Tab-separated table of C-alpha atoms and ligand atoms in Angstrom:
chain	number	residue	atom	x	y	z
A	1	UNK	CA	144.012	-89.748	27.262
A	2	UNK	CA	146.227	-92.570	26.363
A	3	UNK	CA	147.937	-95.273	29.182
A	4	UNK	CA	150.165	-93.227	31.475
A	5	UNK	CA	151.485	-94.030	34.821
A	6	UNK	CA	153.683	-96.823	35.707
A	7	UNK	CA	153.334	-98.435	32.417
A	8	UNK	CA	156.755	-98.425	30.763
A	9	UNK	CA	155.280	-100.019	27.007
A	10	UNK	CA	153.390	-96.784	26.578
A	11	UNK	CA	151.062	-96.884	22.678
A	12	UNK	CA	153.122	-99.843	20.845
A	13	UNK	CA	156.474	-98.358	22.492
A	14	UNK	CA	158.498	-100.085	24.877
A	15	UNK	CA	160.761	-98.293	26.889
A	16	UNK	CA	161.428	-101.309	29.762
A	17	UNK	CA	164.880	-100.968	29.291
A	18	UNK	CA	165.049	-97.331	29.820
A	19	UNK	CA	163.379	-97.962	33.776
A	20	UNK	CA	166.540	-99.433	35.795
A	21	UNK	CA	164.678	-99.229	38.373
A	22	UNK	CA	161.275	-97.414	39.371
A	23	UNK	CA	161.129	-93.338	40.561
A	24	UNK	CA	161.061	-94.134	44.217
A	25	UNK	CA	158.113	-93.264	46.648
A	26	UNK	CA	157.314	-90.331	49.184
A	27	UNK	CA	160.133	-87.882	47.790
A	28	UNK	CA	158.473	-84.471	47.295
A	29	UNK	CA	157.288	-83.801	43.570
A	30	UNK	CA	156.284	-81.371	41.585
A	31	UNK	CA	152.373	-81.474	40.584
A	32	UNK	CA	153.163	-80.780	36.615
A	33	UNK	CA	149.276	-81.074	34.217
A	34	UNK	CA	149.103	-82.525	31.654
A	35	UNK	CA	148.282	-81.758	28.379
A	36	UNK	CA	146.755	-83.637	25.356
A	37	UNK	CA	148.402	-83.226	21.736
A	38	UNK	CA	144.419	-84.110	20.185
A	39	UNK	CA	142.844	-82.294	22.094
A	40	UNK	CA	145.542	-79.382	20.995
A	41	UNK	CA	145.792	-80.654	17.024
A	42	UNK	CA	141.403	-79.779	17.402
A	43	UNK	CA	141.446	-76.355	18.316
A	44	UNK	CA	140.255	-77.717	21.448
A	45	UNK	CA	139.322	-74.068	23.121
A	46	UNK	CA	140.025	-74.917	26.704
A	47	UNK	CA	143.121	-77.317	26.280
A	48	UNK	CA	144.954	-74.162	24.572
A	49	UNK	CA	143.432	-71.932	27.645
A	50	UNK	CA	144.831	-74.193	30.088
A	51	UNK	CA	148.543	-75.010	28.017
A	52	UNK	CA	148.205	-71.027	28.216
A	53	UNK	CA	148.086	-70.850	32.167
A	54	UNK	CA	150.124	-73.835	32.453
A	55	UNK	CA	152.724	-71.299	29.968
A	56	UNK	CA	152.856	-68.713	32.341
A	57	UNK	CA	153.074	-70.363	35.631
A	58	UNK	CA	155.231	-72.694	36.560
A	59	UNK	CA	156.634	-72.219	32.453
A	60	UNK	CA	156.587	-76.303	32.800
A	61	UNK	CA	153.949	-78.561	31.080
A	62	UNK	CA	153.608	-82.429	30.158
A	63	UNK	CA	152.343	-82.828	26.950
A	64	UNK	CA	150.904	-86.697	26.531
A	65	UNK	CA	151.712	-87.958	23.647
A	66	UNK	CA	150.385	-91.179	23.090
A	67	UNK	CA	146.628	-90.001	22.017
A	68	UNK	CA	147.702	-88.989	18.472
A	69	UNK	CA	150.188	-90.678	15.923
A	70	UNK	CA	151.865	-87.666	15.829
A	71	UNK	CA	153.272	-87.711	19.701
A	72	UNK	CA	153.682	-91.365	18.999
A	73	UNK	CA	156.107	-91.046	16.528
A	74	UNK	CA	157.731	-88.542	18.532
A	75	UNK	CA	157.990	-90.612	21.505
A	76	UNK	CA	159.434	-93.304	19.929
A	77	UNK	CA	162.221	-91.659	18.044
A	78	UNK	CA	162.913	-89.598	21.274
A	79	UNK	CA	162.796	-93.035	23.415
A	80	UNK	CA	165.701	-94.534	19.756
A	81	UNK	CA	167.526	-91.171	20.582
A	82	UNK	CA	168.223	-92.574	24.280
A	83	UNK	CA	169.285	-96.085	23.168
A	84	UNK	CA	171.710	-94.135	20.787
A	85	UNK	CA	172.978	-92.199	23.139
A	86	UNK	CA	173.546	-95.087	25.212
A	87	UNK	CA	175.261	-96.467	22.686
A	88	UNK	CA	178.123	-93.557	21.714
A	89	UNK	CA	178.582	-92.431	25.619
A	90	UNK	CA	179.302	-95.346	26.398
A	91	UNK	CA	180.727	-97.305	23.576
A	92	UNK	CA	183.526	-94.059	22.668
A	93	UNK	CA	186.283	-93.267	24.366
A	94	UNK	CA	186.698	-89.499	25.714
A	95	UNK	CA	189.058	-89.154	22.687
A	96	UNK	CA	186.351	-90.592	19.822
A	97	UNK	CA	183.637	-88.403	21.979
A	98	UNK	CA	185.858	-85.350	21.059
A	99	UNK	CA	186.652	-85.480	17.832
A	100	UNK	CA	183.039	-84.775	17.236
A	101	UNK	CA	183.805	-80.563	17.857
A	102	UNK	CA	181.516	-77.836	19.305
A	103	UNK	CA	182.021	-74.477	17.707
A	104	UNK	CA	181.227	-71.563	19.612
A	105	UNK	CA	179.492	-69.757	16.387
A	106	UNK	CA	175.887	-71.325	15.849
A	107	UNK	CA	174.732	-69.706	12.761
A	108	UNK	CA	176.706	-66.536	14.408
A	109	UNK	CA	174.534	-66.892	17.544
A	110	UNK	CA	178.516	-67.944	19.982
A	111	UNK	CA	176.349	-70.265	21.387
A	112	UNK	CA	177.207	-74.112	22.022
A	113	UNK	CA	175.089	-76.473	19.751
A	114	UNK	CA	177.285	-78.569	18.060
A	115	UNK	CA	179.750	-81.335	18.817
A	116	UNK	CA	180.262	-83.443	22.553
A	117	UNK	CA	181.766	-81.378	25.141
A	118	UNK	CA	182.290	-82.562	28.963
A	119	UNK	CA	183.461	-79.890	31.571
A	120	UNK	CA	185.973	-82.240	33.457
A	121	UNK	CA	186.730	-86.012	33.678
A	122	UNK	CA	187.204	-87.979	36.766
A	123	UNK	CA	190.775	-89.925	37.902
A	124	UNK	CA	188.827	-92.695	37.216
A	125	UNK	CA	188.098	-91.975	33.456
A	126	UNK	CA	184.276	-90.641	33.598
A	127	UNK	CA	182.561	-87.434	33.471
A	128	UNK	CA	182.297	-85.667	36.185
A	129	UNK	CA	178.726	-83.432	36.314
A	130	UNK	CA	177.730	-85.024	33.155
A	131	UNK	CA	178.355	-85.089	29.205
A	132	UNK	CA	176.312	-83.716	25.953
A	133	UNK	CA	176.063	-83.928	22.195
A	134	UNK	CA	174.547	-81.704	20.874
A	135	UNK	CA	173.237	-81.338	16.817
A	136	UNK	CA	171.879	-78.442	14.625
A	137	UNK	CA	168.914	-78.077	13.067
A	138	UNK	CA	170.151	-76.137	10.918
A	139	UNK	CA	173.664	-77.665	9.439
A	140	UNK	CA	171.583	-81.100	9.840
A	141	UNK	CA	169.587	-80.391	7.304
A	142	UNK	CA	171.695	-77.984	4.674
A	143	UNK	CA	169.161	-75.415	5.467
A	144	UNK	CA	173.080	-72.766	6.841
A	145	UNK	CA	176.080	-73.525	5.298
A	146	UNK	CA	178.685	-73.169	7.766
A	147	UNK	CA	182.469	-74.154	7.384
A	148	UNK	CA	182.638	-75.994	10.487
A	149	UNK	CA	179.725	-78.082	10.924
A	150	UNK	CA	180.931	-81.879	10.319
A	151	UNK	CA	179.363	-84.584	11.678
A	152	UNK	CA	182.096	-87.207	13.115
A	153	UNK	CA	183.304	-89.948	11.225
A	154	UNK	CA	181.249	-92.773	14.236
A	155	UNK	CA	178.035	-91.582	13.303
A	156	UNK	CA	176.258	-94.385	11.150
A	157	UNK	CA	173.863	-93.169	8.035
A	158	UNK	CA	170.799	-94.762	9.858
A	159	UNK	CA	171.862	-93.024	12.920
A	160	UNK	CA	172.008	-89.451	11.328
A	161	UNK	CA	168.672	-90.058	9.952
A	162	UNK	CA	167.002	-91.365	12.834
A	163	UNK	CA	167.946	-87.597	14.438
A	164	UNK	CA	166.907	-85.427	11.549
A	165	UNK	CA	164.103	-87.713	12.250
A	166	UNK	CA	163.303	-86.798	15.668
A	167	UNK	CA	164.650	-83.136	15.119
A	168	UNK	CA	161.954	-82.953	12.565
A	169	UNK	CA	158.487	-84.164	14.638
A	170	UNK	CA	160.261	-82.182	17.493
A	171	UNK	CA	159.459	-79.169	14.837
A	172	UNK	CA	155.794	-79.924	14.333
A	173	UNK	CA	155.632	-81.120	17.847
A	174	UNK	CA	156.359	-77.842	18.752
A	175	UNK	CA	154.401	-75.724	16.003
A	176	UNK	CA	151.124	-77.880	17.787
A	177	UNK	CA	151.699	-75.990	21.296
A	178	UNK	CA	152.476	-72.592	20.044
A	179	UNK	CA	149.597	-73.161	17.489
A	180	UNK	CA	147.730	-73.766	21.222
A	181	UNK	CA	149.421	-70.515	22.409
A	182	UNK	CA	148.498	-68.241	19.742
A	183	UNK	CA	144.747	-69.495	20.077
A	184	UNK	CA	145.245	-68.526	23.860
A	185	UNK	CA	147.026	-65.040	23.539
A	186	UNK	CA	145.186	-64.297	20.704
A	187	UNK	CA	148.495	-63.414	18.116
A	188	UNK	CA	147.278	-63.399	14.651
A	189	UNK	CA	148.906	-64.498	11.669
A	190	UNK	CA	150.122	-67.248	13.281
A	191	UNK	CA	153.139	-65.212	14.269
A	192	UNK	CA	154.461	-67.835	16.739
A	193	UNK	CA	154.594	-70.515	14.062
A	194	UNK	CA	156.179	-68.694	11.467
A	195	UNK	CA	159.042	-67.387	13.690
A	196	UNK	CA	159.743	-71.174	14.617
A	197	UNK	CA	159.458	-72.414	10.825
A	198	UNK	CA	162.164	-76.060	10.350
A	199	UNK	CA	163.797	-75.149	7.226
A	200	UNK	CA	165.160	-71.195	8.342
A	201	UNK	CA	168.373	-70.994	10.104
A	202	UNK	CA	168.104	-71.199	14.076
A	203	UNK	CA	169.151	-72.066	16.865
A	204	UNK	CA	167.197	-75.702	17.330
A	205	UNK	CA	169.022	-78.340	18.077
A	206	UNK	CA	168.449	-81.761	19.554
A	207	UNK	CA	170.610	-82.497	22.004
A	208	UNK	CA	171.742	-86.645	23.689
A	209	UNK	CA	172.644	-86.025	27.629
A	210	UNK	CA	174.409	-88.629	30.065
A	211	UNK	CA	174.247	-87.983	33.557
A	212	UNK	CA	176.757	-90.981	35.013
A	213	UNK	CA	175.310	-93.015	38.257
A	214	UNK	CA	177.754	-93.506	41.351
A	215	UNK	CA	177.181	-94.953	44.835
A	216	UNK	CA	174.333	-93.075	46.572
A	217	UNK	CA	176.230	-93.178	49.818
A	218	UNK	CA	179.571	-91.298	48.176
A	219	UNK	CA	179.625	-88.343	50.548
A	220	UNK	CA	179.788	-86.787	46.347
A	221	UNK	CA	178.252	-83.091	45.522
A	222	UNK	CA	174.953	-83.996	44.206
A	223	UNK	CA	174.660	-81.270	41.665
A	224	UNK	CA	174.721	-82.272	38.086
A	225	UNK	CA	173.395	-78.920	35.970
A	226	UNK	CA	173.289	-76.119	38.217
A	227	UNK	CA	170.212	-73.981	37.999
A	228	UNK	CA	169.197	-71.961	34.848
A	229	UNK	CA	166.546	-71.463	32.527
A	230	UNK	CA	166.748	-72.062	28.578
A	231	UNK	CA	167.673	-69.174	26.507
A	232	UNK	CA	165.871	-70.550	23.708
A	233	UNK	CA	161.244	-70.431	22.662
A	234	UNK	CA	160.749	-73.430	24.251
A	235	UNK	CA	162.518	-77.305	25.268
A	236	UNK	CA	160.610	-80.652	24.301
A	237	UNK	CA	162.421	-82.976	27.040
A	238	UNK	CA	162.272	-86.802	27.401
A	239	UNK	CA	163.595	-87.913	30.872
A	240	UNK	CA	163.546	-91.464	31.996
A	241	UNK	CA	165.414	-91.399	36.526
A	242	UNK	CA	164.702	-88.313	38.523
A	243	UNK	CA	167.323	-86.389	38.759
A	244	UNK	CA	165.435	-82.941	37.210
A	245	UNK	CA	164.692	-80.819	39.477
A	246	UNK	CA	161.713	-77.447	39.571
A	247	UNK	CA	160.567	-75.114	42.063
A	248	UNK	CA	157.729	-75.151	44.520
A	249	UNK	CA	154.713	-73.674	43.593
A	250	UNK	CA	155.713	-71.186	47.006
A	251	UNK	CA	158.774	-71.714	46.025
A	252	UNK	CA	161.129	-68.752	47.815
A	253	UNK	CA	162.298	-66.640	45.691
A	254	UNK	CA	166.110	-65.310	46.806
A	255	UNK	CA	167.403	-63.461	43.855
A	256	UNK	CA	167.527	-63.576	40.222
A	257	UNK	CA	167.561	-67.311	39.158
A	258	UNK	CA	168.216	-68.517	41.941
A	259	UNK	CA	165.818	-69.969	45.024
A	260	UNK	CA	166.163	-71.177	48.342
A	261	UNK	CA	167.467	-75.580	49.255
A	262	UNK	CA	163.859	-76.347	50.373
A	263	UNK	CA	162.307	-75.285	47.563
A	264	UNK	CA	163.645	-77.471	45.123
A	265	UNK	CA	161.172	-80.446	43.913
A	266	UNK	CA	161.527	-83.322	42.249
A	267	UNK	CA	159.929	-84.188	39.275
A	268	UNK	CA	158.644	-86.933	38.166
A	269	UNK	CA	159.227	-88.761	34.191
A	270	UNK	CA	155.776	-90.018	33.690
A	271	UNK	CA	156.229	-92.428	30.513
A	272	UNK	CA	154.434	-91.470	26.921
A	273	UNK	CA	154.921	-88.015	27.788
A	274	UNK	CA	157.503	-85.227	27.206
A	275	UNK	CA	158.102	-82.448	29.828
A	276	UNK	CA	157.489	-79.178	27.670
A	277	UNK	CA	159.330	-76.052	29.262
A	278	UNK	CA	158.597	-72.127	27.918
A	279	UNK	CA	162.362	-70.633	27.374
A	280	UNK	CA	163.520	-67.149	27.753
A	281	UNK	CA	162.989	-66.563	23.822
A	282	UNK	CA	158.758	-66.586	24.821
A	283	UNK	CA	158.756	-64.794	27.583
A	284	UNK	CA	160.164	-61.900	25.667
A	285	UNK	CA	158.406	-62.236	22.607
A	286	UNK	CA	155.016	-62.414	24.959
A	287	UNK	CA	156.305	-59.875	27.218
A	288	UNK	CA	156.377	-61.568	30.092
A	289	UNK	CA	152.971	-63.167	29.361
A	290	UNK	CA	154.753	-66.243	29.853
A	291	UNK	CA	157.130	-67.127	31.828
A	292	UNK	CA	160.383	-69.125	31.777
A	293	UNK	CA	160.786	-72.571	33.637
A	294	UNK	CA	163.566	-72.114	35.907
A	295	UNK	CA	165.356	-75.755	36.480
A	296	UNK	CA	168.128	-77.260	37.669
A	297	UNK	CA	169.184	-81.140	37.442
A	298	UNK	CA	170.700	-83.617	40.424
A	299	UNK	CA	171.540	-87.257	40.881
A	300	UNK	CA	168.781	-89.711	40.355
A	301	UNK	CA	167.453	-90.150	44.075
A	302	UNK	CA	167.561	-92.962	45.988
A	303	UNK	CA	167.950	-96.598	44.618
A	304	UNK	CA	168.439	-95.052	40.627
A	305	UNK	CA	171.238	-93.145	41.901
A	306	UNK	CA	173.703	-96.241	41.062
A	307	UNK	CA	172.291	-96.110	37.050
A	308	UNK	CA	172.965	-93.347	34.383
A	309	UNK	CA	170.929	-91.441	33.505
A	310	UNK	CA	170.024	-90.236	29.527
A	311	UNK	CA	167.908	-87.010	28.576
A	312	UNK	CA	166.956	-85.891	25.011
A	313	UNK	CA	166.122	-82.682	24.664
A	314	UNK	CA	165.647	-80.626	21.701
A	315	UNK	CA	165.218	-76.524	21.558
A	316	UNK	CA	162.854	-74.089	19.202
A	317	UNK	CA	164.483	-71.258	19.026
A	318	UNK	CA	162.539	-68.192	16.152
A	319	UNK	CA	164.815	-68.200	12.670
A	320	UNK	CA	168.182	-66.333	13.602
A	321	UNK	CA	166.581	-62.968	12.175
A	322	UNK	CA	163.709	-62.727	13.382
A	323	UNK	CA	163.382	-59.103	15.995
A	324	UNK	CA	163.302	-60.196	19.768
A	325	UNK	CA	160.655	-57.749	20.878
A	326	UNK	CA	156.990	-58.431	21.725
A	327	UNK	CA	154.214	-59.369	19.507
A	328	UNK	CA	151.009	-57.355	19.238
A	329	UNK	CA	148.426	-59.563	20.732
A	330	UNK	CA	145.372	-58.164	23.368
A	331	UNK	CA	146.245	-60.874	25.511
A	332	UNK	CA	150.159	-58.751	25.416
A	333	UNK	CA	151.291	-56.206	27.703
A	334	UNK	CA	152.582	-53.127	24.971
A	335	UNK	CA	156.679	-52.247	26.646
A	336	UNK	CA	155.851	-49.903	28.885
A	337	UNK	CA	156.913	-45.774	27.525
A	338	UNK	CA	160.566	-46.695	29.895
A	339	UNK	CA	160.912	-49.604	28.395
A	340	UNK	CA	160.293	-48.484	25.021
A	341	UNK	CA	162.532	-45.786	25.483
A	342	UNK	CA	165.995	-47.528	26.304
A	343	UNK	CA	164.605	-49.840	23.142
A	344	UNK	CA	164.698	-46.368	20.893
A	345	UNK	CA	167.939	-46.194	22.241
A	346	UNK	CA	169.101	-49.835	21.108
A	347	UNK	CA	168.310	-51.575	18.573
A	348	UNK	CA	165.815	-54.524	18.175
A	349	UNK	CA	168.282	-57.144	18.777
A	350	UNK	CA	168.686	-60.499	16.042
A	351	UNK	CA	167.636	-63.709	17.500
A	352	UNK	CA	171.061	-64.855	16.896
A	353	UNK	CA	172.511	-61.845	18.408
A	354	UNK	CA	170.383	-61.846	21.267
A	355	UNK	CA	171.286	-66.171	21.724
A	356	UNK	CA	174.284	-64.420	22.074
A	357	UNK	CA	174.310	-62.306	24.539
A	358	UNK	CA	172.569	-64.686	26.718
A	359	UNK	CA	173.996	-68.065	26.483
A	360	UNK	CA	177.295	-65.977	27.697
A	361	UNK	CA	176.195	-65.595	31.441
A	362	UNK	CA	175.571	-69.795	31.156
A	363	UNK	CA	179.383	-71.276	31.270
A	364	UNK	CA	180.413	-69.156	34.267
A	365	UNK	CA	178.206	-70.920	36.898
A	366	UNK	CA	179.894	-74.254	37.296
A	367	UNK	CA	183.367	-71.674	37.589
A	368	UNK	CA	181.680	-69.916	40.234
A	369	UNK	CA	180.427	-72.455	41.978
A	370	UNK	CA	183.558	-74.158	42.641
A	371	UNK	CA	185.822	-71.361	43.183
A	372	UNK	CA	183.058	-71.289	46.264
A	373	UNK	CA	183.764	-74.777	46.715
A	374	UNK	CA	180.579	-75.188	46.923
A	375	UNK	CA	178.787	-78.998	47.088
A	376	UNK	CA	175.310	-80.069	47.148
A	377	UNK	CA	174.298	-82.940	49.595
A	378	UNK	CA	170.762	-84.094	49.549
A	379	UNK	CA	169.491	-86.405	51.975
A	380	UNK	CA	166.386	-87.681	49.530
B	401	LIG	O1	169.123	-83.241	31.281
B	401	LIG	C1	167.869	-82.290	31.999
B	401	LIG	O2	167.180	-83.347	32.069
B	401	LIG	C2	167.680	-81.349	31.410
B	401	LIG	C3	168.539	-80.991	30.649
B	401	LIG	C4	168.844	-79.134	30.752
B	401	LIG	O3	168.504	-78.455	31.234
B	401	LIG	C5	169.479	-78.270	29.932
B	401	LIG	O4	170.125	-78.726	28.567
B	401	LIG	O5	169.317	-77.613	29.389
B	402	LIG	FE1	167.985	-76.536	31.062
């Protein structure tokens, strides 16, 4: 195990500048379990059973990147991506940022996978909830040629290299996690890894996010990103300030992707780790043996609130042409007769088709909430 805890220099990676204020004490947090990269790489049976358990419930775990050079490389690159995010988001004007255009279709997936995006600009000129920049893996490496892919002129050549390097090590790390899951789920022929090869066109992306800091005393809406599950296989999330919230162990489930307000807990960022979350694609491919993790983002807690919060998210999705149906394994329940019948009536979707259908839903959440004039005020 590497040197975790409240040290901001871990495994030689200095992140002191990214922690302006420590995470406050005495907040209700979730205790995420920590998994070792080195143990996963040595095919440690116990470690593979542990990630299986955490990917089933709660669908989240911390990956300790400090105990293997592959992990340290990713940690260094993700940290540098955070600094790049800080530079781009805070030094460019909104018009310059918008030169990096979004597109509606990512390899036919119809997803937000490219460009700069923010929903609302405040009268002060700052963004209301968050701002994001997405970089699509397939186009960055030229694995798929889309005529509408264009990087903005303000992105320097060495910054493009950093993003590509981070994507490469993110895919390697994601596949290390998948190999542990193949072991515990008894999936033959490395089928999970075969679905997530860097060089197969997919909706994989690297996302930079900024959540502006603000006056904690202001009576502002504290929600930054509504509750959702990710329409991906798995995410590797790097974040340095609080804001991410996950359901409590005994969360009160109200409806689909909804829990009671009292059931949300803070995820404490742990230096040297990535937060790994399961997404909807792995839940589908394992017919529910793994569970997609529900999460949301609120303003940073207490003393951290005035500071801008940044995240770097690396996502893995199955290849665009991958058939979205459960994989075969003694541990994965086969489809029930009713489900089989329903499937027989409709063709199995490719991942690109599946992704397009999934992502239509999320965009509407903000709008619905605004129409209901809903606001979130946290006491803590
Ligand atoms: O910024 C974060 O902590 C999470 C972002 C997120 O959930 C997403 O982009 O899907
Ligand atoms: Fe998410």
